[in-house]
């Protein structure tokens, strides 16, 4: 049971990392990557920032968005 639970967490983490890696090239090209707007709004990250700020992924607000996505997964 514990192994299944751990495997579930590993699978979710892998999926989240793959999703985030896939969004980086999209935002670099100015394409909306489809992140949940409610999480972006809650953390005061605008779509404009997401698409134009190359350093947005290292900002605490964006880290909070990713953390919230991981918690939900």
N, CA, C and O atoms as a CHARMM CRD file, in Angstrom:
* protein
*
  292
    1    1 UNK  N      0.82500  -1.19300   0.00000 PROA 1      0.00000
    2    1 UNK  CA     0.00000   0.00000   0.00000 PROA 1      0.00000
    3    1 UNK  C      0.87300   1.26200   0.00000 PROA 1      0.00000
    4    1 UNK  O      0.59200   2.21700  -0.72500 PROA 1      0.00000
    5    2 UNK  N      1.93200   1.25800   0.81800 PROA 2      0.00000
    6    2 UNK  CA     2.80900   2.42100   0.84900 PROA 2      0.00000
    7    2 UNK  C      3.54700   2.59100  -0.47100 PROA 2      0.00000
    8    2 UNK  O      3.75900   3.71300  -0.93100 PROA 2      0.00000
    9    3 UNK  N      3.93800   1.47300  -1.08000 PROA 3      0.00000
   10    3 UNK  CA     4.63300   1.54400  -2.36600 PROA 3      0.00000
   11    3 UNK  C      3.71000   2.11000  -3.43900 PROA 3      0.00000
   12    3 UNK  O      4.13800   2.91300  -4.26800 PROA 3      0.00000
   13    4 UNK  N      2.44100   1.69400  -3.42600 PROA 4      0.00000
   14    4 UNK  CA     1.47800   2.22500  -4.39100 PROA 4      0.00000
   15    4 UNK  C      1.28200   3.73100  -4.19400 PROA 4      0.00000
   16    4 UNK  O      1.20400   4.49100  -5.15900 PROA 4      0.00000
   17    5 UNK  N      1.20700   4.13800  -2.94800 PROA 5      0.00000
   18    5 UNK  CA     1.02900   5.55900  -2.64100 PROA 5      0.00000
   19    5 UNK  C      2.24400   6.36600  -3.11600 PROA 5      0.00000
   20    5 UNK  O      2.09200   7.43300  -3.71000 PROA 5      0.00000
   21    6 UNK  N      3.43200   5.85600  -2.85300 PROA 6      0.00000
   22    6 UNK  CA     4.66100   6.53300  -3.29300 PROA 6      0.00000
   23    6 UNK  C      4.73500   6.58800  -4.80900 PROA 6      0.00000
   24    6 UNK  O      5.10400   7.61400  -5.38000 PROA 6      0.00000
   25    7 UNK  N      4.38700   5.49400  -5.45900 PROA 7      0.00000
   26    7 UNK  CA     4.40400   5.45300  -6.92600 PROA 7      0.00000
   27    7 UNK  C      3.42300   6.46400  -7.50500 PROA 7      0.00000
   28    7 UNK  O      3.69100   7.07500  -8.54000 PROA 7      0.00000
   29    8 UNK  N      2.29000   6.63900  -6.83900 PROA 8      0.00000
   30    8 UNK  CA     1.30600   7.61800  -7.28800 PROA 8      0.00000
   31    8 UNK  C      1.88700   9.03000  -7.23400 PROA 8      0.00000
   32    8 UNK  O      1.71100   9.81800  -8.16400 PROA 8      0.00000
   33    9 UNK  N      2.57500   9.33900  -6.14700 PROA 9      0.00000
   34    9 UNK  CA     3.19900  10.65800  -6.02100 PROA 9      0.00000
   35    9 UNK  C      4.28600  10.86600  -7.06800 PROA 9      0.00000
   36    9 UNK  O      4.40300  11.94900  -7.64100 PROA 9      0.00000
   37   10 UNK  N      5.07200   9.83800  -7.31300 PROA 10     0.00000
   38   10 UNK  CA     6.13200   9.93800  -8.33000 PROA 10     0.00000
   39   10 UNK  C      5.52000  10.17900  -9.70600 PROA 10     0.00000
   40   10 UNK  O      6.01400  11.00900 -10.46900 PROA 10     0.00000
   41   11 UNK  N      4.46800   9.47000 -10.01800 PROA 11     0.00000
   42   11 UNK  CA     3.79700   9.65200 -11.30400 PROA 11     0.00000
   43   11 UNK  C      3.23800  11.04800 -11.46800 PROA 11     0.00000
   44   11 UNK  O      3.35500  11.64100 -12.54100 PROA 11     0.00000
   45   12 UNK  N      2.63200  11.58100 -10.42200 PROA 12     0.00000
   46   12 UNK  CA     2.09200  12.93700 -10.47700 PROA 12     0.00000
   47   12 UNK  C      3.20900  13.95900 -10.64400 PROA 12     0.00000
   48   12 UNK  O      3.07200  14.92400 -11.39600 PROA 12     0.00000
   49   13 UNK  N      4.30800  13.74200  -9.94000 PROA 13     0.00000
   50   13 UNK  CA     5.44700  14.65900 -10.05200 PROA 13     0.00000
   51   13 UNK  C      6.01700  14.63700 -11.46400 PROA 13     0.00000
   52   13 UNK  O      6.34800  15.68700 -12.01500 PROA 13     0.00000
   53   14 UNK  N      6.13400  13.45600 -12.05200 PROA 14     0.00000
   54   14 UNK  CA     6.65100  13.35300 -13.41600 PROA 14     0.00000
   55   14 UNK  C      5.73100  14.06200 -14.40000 PROA 14     0.00000
   56   14 UNK  O      6.20000  14.74500 -15.31000 PROA 14     0.00000
   57   15 UNK  N      4.43600  13.90500 -14.22300 PROA 15     0.00000
   58   15 UNK  CA     3.47700  14.55600 -15.11900 PROA 15     0.00000
   59   15 UNK  C      3.55200  16.07200 -14.98000 PROA 15     0.00000
   60   15 UNK  O      3.49300  16.79400 -15.97500 PROA 15     0.00000
   61   16 UNK  N      3.68200  16.55000 -13.75300 PROA 16     0.00000
   62   16 UNK  CA     3.77400  17.99400 -13.52300 PROA 16     0.00000
   63   16 UNK  C      5.04400  18.57100 -14.13700 PROA 16     0.00000
   64   16 UNK  O      5.00700  19.63300 -14.75900 PROA 16     0.00000
   65   17 UNK  N      6.15500  17.88100 -13.96900 PROA 17     0.00000
   66   17 UNK  CA     7.42000  18.33700 -14.56400 PROA 17     0.00000
   67   17 UNK  C      7.31200  18.35900 -16.08800 PROA 17     0.00000
   68   17 UNK  O      7.76600  19.30800 -16.72800 PROA 17     0.00000
   69   18 UNK  N      6.72000  17.33000 -16.66600 PROA 18     0.00000
   70   18 UNK  CA     6.55000  17.28600 -18.12200 PROA 18     0.00000
   71   18 UNK  C      5.67100  18.44100 -18.59400 PROA 18     0.00000
   72   18 UNK  O      5.95100  19.05500 -19.62300 PROA 18     0.00000
   73   19 UNK  N      4.61000  18.73700 -17.84600 PROA 19     0.00000
   74   19 UNK  CA     3.72500  19.84400 -18.21100 PROA 19     0.00000
   75   19 UNK  C      4.47500  21.17500 -18.16900 PROA 19     0.00000
   76   19 UNK  O      4.38000  21.98200 -19.09400 PROA 19     0.00000
   77   20 UNK  N      5.21400  21.39200 -17.09200 PROA 20     0.00000
   78   20 UNK  CA     5.94900  22.65200 -16.95000 PROA 20     0.00000
   79   20 UNK  C      7.01300  22.78400 -18.02900 PROA 20     0.00000
   80   20 UNK  O      7.18000  23.85700 -18.61000 PROA 20     0.00000
   81   21 UNK  N      7.73200  21.70300 -18.30100 PROA 21     0.00000
   82   21 UNK  CA     8.74000  21.74700 -19.36600 PROA 21     0.00000
   83   21 UNK  C      8.09900  22.06900 -20.71400 PROA 21     0.00000
   84   21 UNK  O      8.69300  22.75600 -21.54600 PROA 21     0.00000
   85   22 UNK  N      6.91000  21.57700 -20.91600 PROA 22     0.00000
   86   22 UNK  CA     6.20700  21.85000 -22.16500 PROA 22     0.00000
   87   22 UNK  C      5.71900  23.28500 -22.27400 PROA 22     0.00000
   88   22 UNK  O      5.56300  23.80400 -23.38000 PROA 22     0.00000
   89   23 UNK  N      5.47600  23.93700 -21.13000 PROA 23     0.00000
   90   23 UNK  CA     4.98300  25.31400 -21.17700 PROA 23     0.00000
   91   23 UNK  C      6.09100  26.32600 -21.42100 PROA 23     0.00000
   92   23 UNK  O      5.83000  27.40100 -21.96100 PROA 23     0.00000
   93   24 UNK  N      7.30800  26.01100 -21.04000 PROA 24     0.00000
   94   24 UNK  CA     8.40200  26.97400 -21.19500 PROA 24     0.00000
   95   24 UNK  C      8.60300  27.41500 -22.64000 PROA 24     0.00000
   96   24 UNK  O      8.68300  28.61700 -22.89400 PROA 24     0.00000
   97   25 UNK  N      8.68800  26.48400 -23.60300 PROA 25     0.00000
   98   25 UNK  CA     8.84900  26.94900 -24.99700 PROA 25     0.00000
   99   25 UNK  C      7.63400  27.73000 -25.50100 PROA 25     0.00000
  100   25 UNK  O      7.77300  28.63100 -26.32800 PROA 25     0.00000
  101   26 UNK  N      6.45900  27.38900 -25.00900 PROA 26     0.00000
  102   26 UNK  CA     5.25900  28.11300 -25.44100 PROA 26     0.00000
  103   26 UNK  C      5.30000  29.55900 -24.97300 PROA 26     0.00000
  104   26 UNK  O      5.03500  30.47700 -25.74900 PROA 26     0.00000
  105   27 UNK  N      5.63400  29.76200 -23.70000 PROA 27     0.00000
  106   27 UNK  CA     5.67100  31.13300 -23.19600 PROA 27     0.00000
  107   27 UNK  C      6.79000  31.92500 -23.86300 PROA 27     0.00000
  108   27 UNK  O      6.65000  33.13000 -24.07200 PROA 27     0.00000
  109   28 UNK  N      7.88900  31.27200 -24.19800 PROA 28     0.00000
  110   28 UNK  CA     8.99000  31.95800 -24.88200 PROA 28     0.00000
  111   28 UNK  C      8.55300  32.45400 -26.25500 PROA 28     0.00000
  112   28 UNK  O      9.07700  33.45100 -26.75100 PROA 28     0.00000
  113   29 UNK  N      7.59100  31.76000 -26.87300 PROA 29     0.00000
  114   29 UNK  CA     7.08900  32.15000 -28.19400 PROA 29     0.00000
  115   29 UNK  C      5.86500  33.05000 -28.09200 PROA 29     0.00000
  116   29 UNK  O      5.28900  33.42400 -29.11400 PROA 29     0.00000
  117   30 UNK  N      5.45800  33.40200 -26.87400 PROA 30     0.00000
  118   30 UNK  CA     4.29900  34.26900 -26.69800 PROA 30     0.00000
  119   30 UNK  C      2.97700  33.55600 -26.82500 PROA 30     0.00000
  120   30 UNK  O      1.96200  34.17600 -27.14100 PROA 30     0.00000
  121   31 UNK  N      2.97500  32.25000 -26.58200 PROA 31     0.00000
  122   31 UNK  CA     1.75300  31.45100 -26.68300 PROA 31     0.00000
  123   31 UNK  C      1.26500  31.11900 -25.27100 PROA 31     0.00000
  124   31 UNK  O      2.05500  30.70600 -24.42100 PROA 31     0.00000
  125   32 UNK  N     -0.01300  31.29500 -25.02400 PROA 32     0.00000
  126   32 UNK  CA    -0.60000  30.98000 -23.72500 PROA 32     0.00000
  127   32 UNK  C     -0.48600  29.47700 -23.47200 PROA 32     0.00000
  128   32 UNK  O     -1.01200  28.68100 -24.25100 PROA 32     0.00000
  129   33 UNK  N      0.19200  29.07900 -22.39500 PROA 33     0.00000
  130   33 UNK  CA     0.39800  27.65500 -22.13300 PROA 33     0.00000
  131   33 UNK  C     -0.79100  26.95900 -21.48300 PROA 33     0.00000
  132   33 UNK  O     -0.76200  25.74200 -21.29800 PROA 33     0.00000
  133   34 UNK  N     -1.82200  27.69800 -21.13800 PROA 34     0.00000
  134   34 UNK  CA    -3.01500  27.07600 -20.58000 PROA 34     0.00000
  135   34 UNK  C     -2.93400  26.77200 -19.09300 PROA 34     0.00000
  136   34 UNK  O     -3.53000  25.80200 -18.62400 PROA 34     0.00000
  137   35 UNK  N     -2.20500  27.58600 -18.35200 PROA 35     0.00000
  138   35 UNK  CA    -2.15900  27.41600 -16.90300 PROA 35     0.00000
  139   35 UNK  C     -3.48100  27.88300 -16.30100 PROA 35     0.00000
  140   35 UNK  O     -4.13700  28.76200 -16.86000 PROA 35     0.00000
  141   36 UNK  N     -3.87800  27.30300 -15.16700 PROA 36     0.00000
  142   36 UNK  CA    -5.15600  27.68600 -14.55900 PROA 36     0.00000
  143   36 UNK  C     -5.19100  29.16500 -14.17400 PROA 36     0.00000
  144   36 UNK  O     -4.38400  29.63000 -13.36900 PROA 36     0.00000
  145   37 UNK  N     -6.13000  29.88500 -14.75600 PROA 37     0.00000
  146   37 UNK  CA    -6.23200  31.32700 -14.51000 PROA 37     0.00000
  147   37 UNK  C     -6.52500  31.64200 -13.05100 PROA 37     0.00000
  148   37 UNK  O     -6.06200  32.66100 -12.54000 PROA 37     0.00000
  149   38 UNK  N     -7.28600  30.78900 -12.36700 PROA 38     0.00000
  150   38 UNK  CA    -7.58900  31.07900 -10.96900 PROA 38     0.00000
  151   38 UNK  C     -6.32200  31.07500 -10.12000 PROA 38     0.00000
  152   38 UNK  O     -6.18600  31.89100  -9.20800 PROA 38     0.00000
  153   39 UNK  N     -5.39400  30.16400 -10.41100 PROA 39     0.00000
  154   39 UNK  CA    -4.13100  30.12800  -9.67100 PROA 39     0.00000
  155   39 UNK  C     -3.25000  31.32000 -10.02800 PROA 39     0.00000
  156   39 UNK  O     -2.59500  31.89700  -9.16000 PROA 39     0.00000
  157   40 UNK  N     -3.23600  31.68800 -11.31000 PROA 40     0.00000
  158   40 UNK  CA    -2.45300  32.84800 -11.72100 PROA 40     0.00000
  159   40 UNK  C     -2.99400  34.11000 -11.06100 PROA 40     0.00000
  160   40 UNK  O     -2.22200  34.92200 -10.54900 PROA 40     0.00000
  161   41 UNK  N     -4.30700  34.28100 -11.06800 PROA 41     0.00000
  162   41 UNK  CA    -4.93300  35.45400 -10.47700 PROA 41     0.00000
  163   41 UNK  C     -4.69100  35.50000  -8.97000 PROA 41     0.00000
  164   41 UNK  O     -4.35200  36.54800  -8.42000 PROA 41     0.00000
  165   42 UNK  N     -4.86800  34.36400  -8.31400 PROA 42     0.00000
  166   42 UNK  CA    -4.66700  34.29700  -6.85900 PROA 42     0.00000
  167   42 UNK  C     -3.24200  34.70600  -6.47800 PROA 42     0.00000
  168   42 UNK  O     -3.02500  35.30900  -5.42700 PROA 42     0.00000
  169   43 UNK  N     -2.28500  34.37700  -7.32900 PROA 43     0.00000
  170   43 UNK  CA    -0.88600  34.68800  -7.04900 PROA 43     0.00000
  171   43 UNK  C     -0.40700  35.94900  -7.75600 PROA 43     0.00000
  172   43 UNK  O      0.78800  36.24500  -7.79000 PROA 43     0.00000
  173   44 UNK  N     -1.36100  36.68500  -8.31900 PROA 44     0.00000
  174   44 UNK  CA    -1.08900  37.96600  -8.97300 PROA 44     0.00000
  175   44 UNK  C     -0.07100  37.86100 -10.10400 PROA 44     0.00000
  176   44 UNK  O      0.83800  38.68100 -10.23200 PROA 44     0.00000
  177   45 UNK  N     -0.25400  36.82500 -10.91600 PROA 45     0.00000
  178   45 UNK  CA     0.55900  36.65500 -12.12200 PROA 45     0.00000
  179   45 UNK  C     -0.37500  36.89400 -13.30200 PROA 45     0.00000
  180   45 UNK  O     -1.35700  36.17200 -13.47300 PROA 45     0.00000
  181   46 UNK  N     -0.07800  37.89100 -14.10700 PROA 46     0.00000
  182   46 UNK  CA    -0.92400  38.17600 -15.26600 PROA 46     0.00000
  183   46 UNK  C     -0.47500  37.35000 -16.46300 PROA 46     0.00000
  184   46 UNK  O      0.66200  36.88200 -16.52400 PROA 46     0.00000
  185   47 UNK  N     -1.38600  37.18300 -17.40800 PROA 47     0.00000
  186   47 UNK  CA    -1.01100  36.47700 -18.63800 PROA 47     0.00000
  187   47 UNK  C      0.08200  37.25300 -19.36300 PROA 47     0.00000
  188   47 UNK  O      0.97300  36.66100 -19.97300 PROA 47     0.00000
  189   48 UNK  N      0.01000  38.57100 -19.29200 PROA 48     0.00000
  190   48 UNK  CA     1.03300  39.38900 -19.94600 PROA 48     0.00000
  191   48 UNK  C      2.40800  39.09400 -19.35400 PROA 48     0.00000
  192   48 UNK  O      3.38100  38.94100 -20.09300 PROA 48     0.00000
  193   49 UNK  N      2.49400  39.01300 -18.02700 PROA 49     0.00000
  194   49 UNK  CA     3.76400  38.67000 -17.38900 PROA 49     0.00000
  195   49 UNK  C      4.23400  37.30000 -17.84000 PROA 49     0.00000
  196   49 UNK  O      5.40600  37.10300 -18.16000 PROA 49     0.00000
  197   50 UNK  N      3.30800  36.36200 -17.86100 PROA 50     0.00000
  198   50 UNK  CA     3.63100  34.99300 -18.22500 PROA 50     0.00000
  199   50 UNK  C      4.21700  34.92500 -19.63300 PROA 50     0.00000
  200   50 UNK  O      5.13400  34.14600 -19.89700 PROA 50     0.00000
  201   51 UNK  N      3.68300  35.74100 -20.52400 PROA 51     0.00000
  202   51 UNK  CA     4.11500  35.68900 -21.91500 PROA 51     0.00000
  203   51 UNK  C      5.30800  36.58700 -22.22700 PROA 51     0.00000
  204   51 UNK  O      6.01000  36.36000 -23.21300 PROA 51     0.00000
  205   52 UNK  N      5.54600  37.61100 -21.39200 PROA 52     0.00000
  206   52 UNK  CA     6.61000  38.54600 -21.74900 PROA 52     0.00000
  207   52 UNK  C      7.80900  38.54200 -20.80000 PROA 52     0.00000
  208   52 UNK  O      8.90000  38.95700 -21.19000 PROA 52     0.00000
  209   53 UNK  N      7.62600  38.08500 -19.57700 PROA 53     0.00000
  210   53 UNK  CA     8.71400  38.11900 -18.59200 PROA 53     0.00000
  211   53 UNK  C      9.48000  36.79800 -18.61800 PROA 53     0.00000
  212   53 UNK  O      8.98000  35.77400 -18.15200 PROA 53     0.00000
  213   54 UNK  N     10.68300  36.82800 -19.16000 PROA 54     0.00000
  214   54 UNK  CA    11.48100  35.60300 -19.28700 PROA 54     0.00000
  215   54 UNK  C     11.88900  35.02800 -17.93600 PROA 54     0.00000
  216   54 UNK  O     12.23600  33.85000 -17.84300 PROA 54     0.00000
  217   55 UNK  N     11.85100  35.84800 -16.88800 PROA 55     0.00000
  218   55 UNK  CA    12.25400  35.39100 -15.56100 PROA 55     0.00000
  219   55 UNK  C     11.07400  35.00900 -14.67100 PROA 55     0.00000
  220   55 UNK  O     11.25500  34.74200 -13.48300 PROA 55     0.00000
  221   56 UNK  N      9.87900  34.98100 -15.23300 PROA 56     0.00000
  222   56 UNK  CA     8.68500  34.73700 -14.41900 PROA 56     0.00000
  223   56 UNK  C      8.74600  33.40500 -13.68200 PROA 56     0.00000
  224   56 UNK  O      8.23800  33.29500 -12.56700 PROA 56     0.00000
  225   57 UNK  N      9.35600  32.40000 -14.28500 PROA 57     0.00000
  226   57 UNK  CA     9.37900  31.06900 -13.66500 PROA 57     0.00000
  227   57 UNK  C     10.24600  31.02000 -12.41000 PROA 57     0.00000
  228   57 UNK  O     10.10500  30.10400 -11.59900 PROA 57     0.00000
  229   58 UNK  N     11.12800  31.97800 -12.24000 PROA 58     0.00000
  230   58 UNK  CA    11.96000  31.99000 -11.03900 PROA 58     0.00000
  231   58 UNK  C     11.38600  32.90200  -9.95600 PROA 58     0.00000
  232   58 UNK  O     11.96900  33.02300  -8.87800 PROA 58     0.00000
  233   59 UNK  N     10.26000  33.53900 -10.22900 PROA 59     0.00000
  234   59 UNK  CA     9.63700  34.44900  -9.26800 PROA 59     0.00000
  235   59 UNK  C      8.83900  33.66300  -8.22500 PROA 59     0.00000
  236   59 UNK  O      8.25100  32.63200  -8.55300 PROA 59     0.00000
  237   60 UNK  N      8.81000  34.13100  -6.98200 PROA 60     0.00000
  238   60 UNK  CA     8.06100  33.43700  -5.93000 PROA 60     0.00000
  239   60 UNK  C      6.58200  33.21000  -6.27300 PROA 60     0.00000
  240   60 UNK  O      6.02600  32.16400  -5.94000 PROA 60     0.00000
  241   61 UNK  N      5.95200  34.17200  -6.92800 PROA 61     0.00000
  242   61 UNK  CA     4.53700  34.02700  -7.26900 PROA 61     0.00000
  243   61 UNK  C      4.31800  32.84000  -8.20400 PROA 61     0.00000
  244   61 UNK  O      3.36200  32.08300  -8.03800 PROA 61     0.00000
  245   62 UNK  N      5.19800  32.68100  -9.18000 PROA 62     0.00000
  246   62 UNK  CA     5.04900  31.57400 -10.11600 PROA 62     0.00000
  247   62 UNK  C      5.36500  30.24200  -9.43500 PROA 62     0.00000
  248   62 UNK  O      4.75500  29.21800  -9.74200 PROA 62     0.00000
  249   63 UNK  N      6.31100  30.26800  -8.52100 PROA 63     0.00000
  250   63 UNK  CA     6.60200  29.05500  -7.75000 PROA 63     0.00000
  251   63 UNK  C      5.38100  28.64700  -6.92700 PROA 63     0.00000
  252   63 UNK  O      5.11400  27.45800  -6.75300 PROA 63     0.00000
  253   64 UNK  N      4.64700  29.63300  -6.42300 PROA 64     0.00000
  254   64 UNK  CA     3.41400  29.34100  -5.68700 PROA 64     0.00000
  255   64 UNK  C      2.36500  28.70300  -6.59200 PROA 64     0.00000
  256   64 UNK  O      1.64200  27.80100  -6.16800 PROA 64     0.00000
  257   65 UNK  N      2.27900  29.16900  -7.83900 PROA 65     0.00000
  258   65 UNK  CA     1.34600  28.58000  -8.80400 PROA 65     0.00000
  259   65 UNK  C      1.69100  27.11300  -9.02800 PROA 65     0.00000
  260   65 UNK  O      0.81300  26.25100  -8.99100 PROA 65     0.00000
  261   66 UNK  N      2.95300  26.83600  -9.25800 PROA 66     0.00000
  262   66 UNK  CA     3.38500  25.46000  -9.51200 PROA 66     0.00000
  263   66 UNK  C      3.14000  24.59800  -8.28100 PROA 66     0.00000
  264   66 UNK  O      2.70000  23.45400  -8.40000 PROA 66     0.00000
  265   67 UNK  N      3.42300  25.13800  -7.09900 PROA 67     0.00000
  266   67 UNK  CA     3.17400  24.39300  -5.86300 PROA 67     0.00000
  267   67 UNK  C      1.70100  24.06900  -5.69600 PROA 67     0.00000
  268   67 UNK  O      1.34900  22.95600  -5.30400 PROA 67     0.00000
  269   68 UNK  N      0.83900  25.03100  -5.98900 PROA 68     0.00000
  270   68 UNK  CA    -0.60600  24.80900  -5.88700 PROA 68     0.00000
  271   68 UNK  C     -1.06500  23.75300  -6.88100 PROA 68     0.00000
  272   68 UNK  O     -1.92900  22.93600  -6.56400 PROA 68     0.00000
  273   69 UNK  N     -0.49100  23.76400  -8.08300 PROA 69     0.00000
  274   69 UNK  CA    -0.84000  22.73000  -9.06700 PROA 69     0.00000
  275   69 UNK  C     -0.42300  21.35500  -8.55700 PROA 69     0.00000
  276   69 UNK  O     -1.15500  20.37700  -8.71000 PROA 69     0.00000
  277   70 UNK  N      0.75600  21.28900  -7.95200 PROA 70     0.00000
  278   70 UNK  CA     1.23700  20.01400  -7.41900 PROA 70     0.00000
  279   70 UNK  C      0.35200  19.52200  -6.27600 PROA 70     0.00000
  280   70 UNK  O      0.07300  18.32800  -6.17100 PROA 70     0.00000
  281   71 UNK  N     -0.08300  20.43700  -5.42900 PROA 71     0.00000
  282   71 UNK  CA    -0.96500  20.05500  -4.32400 PROA 71     0.00000
  283   71 UNK  C     -2.29700  19.52400  -4.81800 PROA 71     0.00000
  284   71 UNK  O     -2.88500  18.62600  -4.21400 PROA 71     0.00000
  285   72 UNK  N     -2.76900  20.08800  -5.92500 PROA 72     0.00000
  286   72 UNK  CA    -4.04800  19.67300  -6.48200 PROA 72     0.00000
  287   72 UNK  C     -3.95700  18.31800  -7.17700 PROA 72     0.00000
  288   72 UNK  O     -4.92000  17.55200  -7.20500 PROA 72     0.00000
  289   73 UNK  N     -2.78300  18.03800  -7.73700 PROA 73     0.00000
  290   73 UNK  CA    -2.60900  16.79900  -8.51100 PROA 73     0.00000
  291   73 UNK  C     -2.73700  15.55300  -7.66900 PROA 73     0.00000
  292   73 UNK  O     -2.61300  14.44300  -8.18600 PROA 73     0.00000
